[in-house]
Coordinates of C-alpha atoms in Angstrom, one line a residue:
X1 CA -34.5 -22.9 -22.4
X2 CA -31.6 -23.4 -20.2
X3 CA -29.4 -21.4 -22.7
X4 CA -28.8 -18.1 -20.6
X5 CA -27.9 -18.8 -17.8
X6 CA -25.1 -21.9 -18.8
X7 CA -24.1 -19.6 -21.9
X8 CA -23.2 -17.1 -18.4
X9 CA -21.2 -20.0 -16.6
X10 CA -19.3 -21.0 -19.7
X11 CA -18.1 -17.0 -20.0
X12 CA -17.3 -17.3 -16.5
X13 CA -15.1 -19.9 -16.9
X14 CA -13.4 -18.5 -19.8
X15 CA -12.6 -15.5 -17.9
X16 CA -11.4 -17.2 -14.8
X17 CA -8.7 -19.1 -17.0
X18 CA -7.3 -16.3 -18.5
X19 CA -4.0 -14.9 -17.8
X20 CA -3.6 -11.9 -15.5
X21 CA -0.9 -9.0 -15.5
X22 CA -0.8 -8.8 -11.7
X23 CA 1.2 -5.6 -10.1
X24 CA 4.6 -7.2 -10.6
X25 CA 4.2 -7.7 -14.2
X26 CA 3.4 -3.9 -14.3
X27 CA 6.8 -2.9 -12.7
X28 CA 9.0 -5.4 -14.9
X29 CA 6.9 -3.5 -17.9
X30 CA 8.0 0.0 -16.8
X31 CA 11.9 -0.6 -18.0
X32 CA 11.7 -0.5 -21.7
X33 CA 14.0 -3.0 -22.6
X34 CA 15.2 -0.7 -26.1
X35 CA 17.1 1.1 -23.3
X36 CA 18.2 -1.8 -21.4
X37 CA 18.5 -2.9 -18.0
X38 CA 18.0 -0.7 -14.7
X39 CA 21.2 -0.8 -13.7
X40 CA 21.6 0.9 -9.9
X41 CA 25.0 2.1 -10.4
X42 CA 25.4 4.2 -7.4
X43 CA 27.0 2.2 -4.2
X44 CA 26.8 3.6 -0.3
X45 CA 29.6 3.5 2.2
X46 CA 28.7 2.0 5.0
X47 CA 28.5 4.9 7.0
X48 CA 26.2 6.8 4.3
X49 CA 23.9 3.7 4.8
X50 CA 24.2 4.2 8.7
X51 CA 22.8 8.0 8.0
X52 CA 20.7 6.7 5.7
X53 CA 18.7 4.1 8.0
X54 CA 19.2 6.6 11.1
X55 CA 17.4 9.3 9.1
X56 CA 14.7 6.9 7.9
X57 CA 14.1 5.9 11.5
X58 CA 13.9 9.1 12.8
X59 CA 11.3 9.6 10.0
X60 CA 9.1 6.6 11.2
X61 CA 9.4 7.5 14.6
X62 CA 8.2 11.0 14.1
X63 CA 5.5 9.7 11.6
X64 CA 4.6 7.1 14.7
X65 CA 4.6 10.2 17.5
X66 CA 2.5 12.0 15.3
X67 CA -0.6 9.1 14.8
X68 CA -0.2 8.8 18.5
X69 CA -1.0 12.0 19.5
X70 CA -4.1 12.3 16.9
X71 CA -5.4 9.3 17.9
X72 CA -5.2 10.4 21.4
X73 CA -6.9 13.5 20.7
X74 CA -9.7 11.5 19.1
X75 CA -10.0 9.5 21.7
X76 CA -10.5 12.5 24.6
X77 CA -12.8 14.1 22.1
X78 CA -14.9 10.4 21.6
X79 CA -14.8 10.2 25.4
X80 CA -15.8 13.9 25.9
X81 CA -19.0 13.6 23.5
X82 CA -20.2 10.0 25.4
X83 CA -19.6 12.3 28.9
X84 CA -21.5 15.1 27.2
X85 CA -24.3 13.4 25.6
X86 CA -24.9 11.0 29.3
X87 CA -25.5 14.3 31.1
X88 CA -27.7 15.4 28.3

């Protein structure tokens, strides 16, 4: 009588207590371990680091110029069609 719809909360329950492989689990599983550790073994000087942050800055800020100006031209285009379609 009652069977379907408790035999669907009981599943539901199941599935809510098992484990999860979340994103972080994912990236720990892409270094095989047969081939060992990641090791990182190339170091920066600290003035290839400078470079390196001054270039990714540069980077941002042109990506950051770049959204500004599109959203500014959306904006005079939104603005033009509300002008265009009052006079209508």
């Amino acid at each position: 009588m009652l069977g379907g719809f408790v035999n669907g909360m009981i599943t539901s329950l199941k599935n809510n207590k098992r484990e999860r492989t979340t994103a972080f689990d994912k990236e720990k599983k892409r270094f095989n371990p047969t081939y060992g550790d990641f090791v990182d073994h190339k170091k920066m000087s600290p003035r290839e680091f400078q470079r390196f942050r001054k270039r990714l800055e540069m980077g941002r800020q042109k990506s950051e110029r770049h959204n500004r100006i599109l959203v500014g031209i959306m904006a005079f285009l939104f603005i033009g069609l509300l002008i265009a379609l009052a006079l209508l």
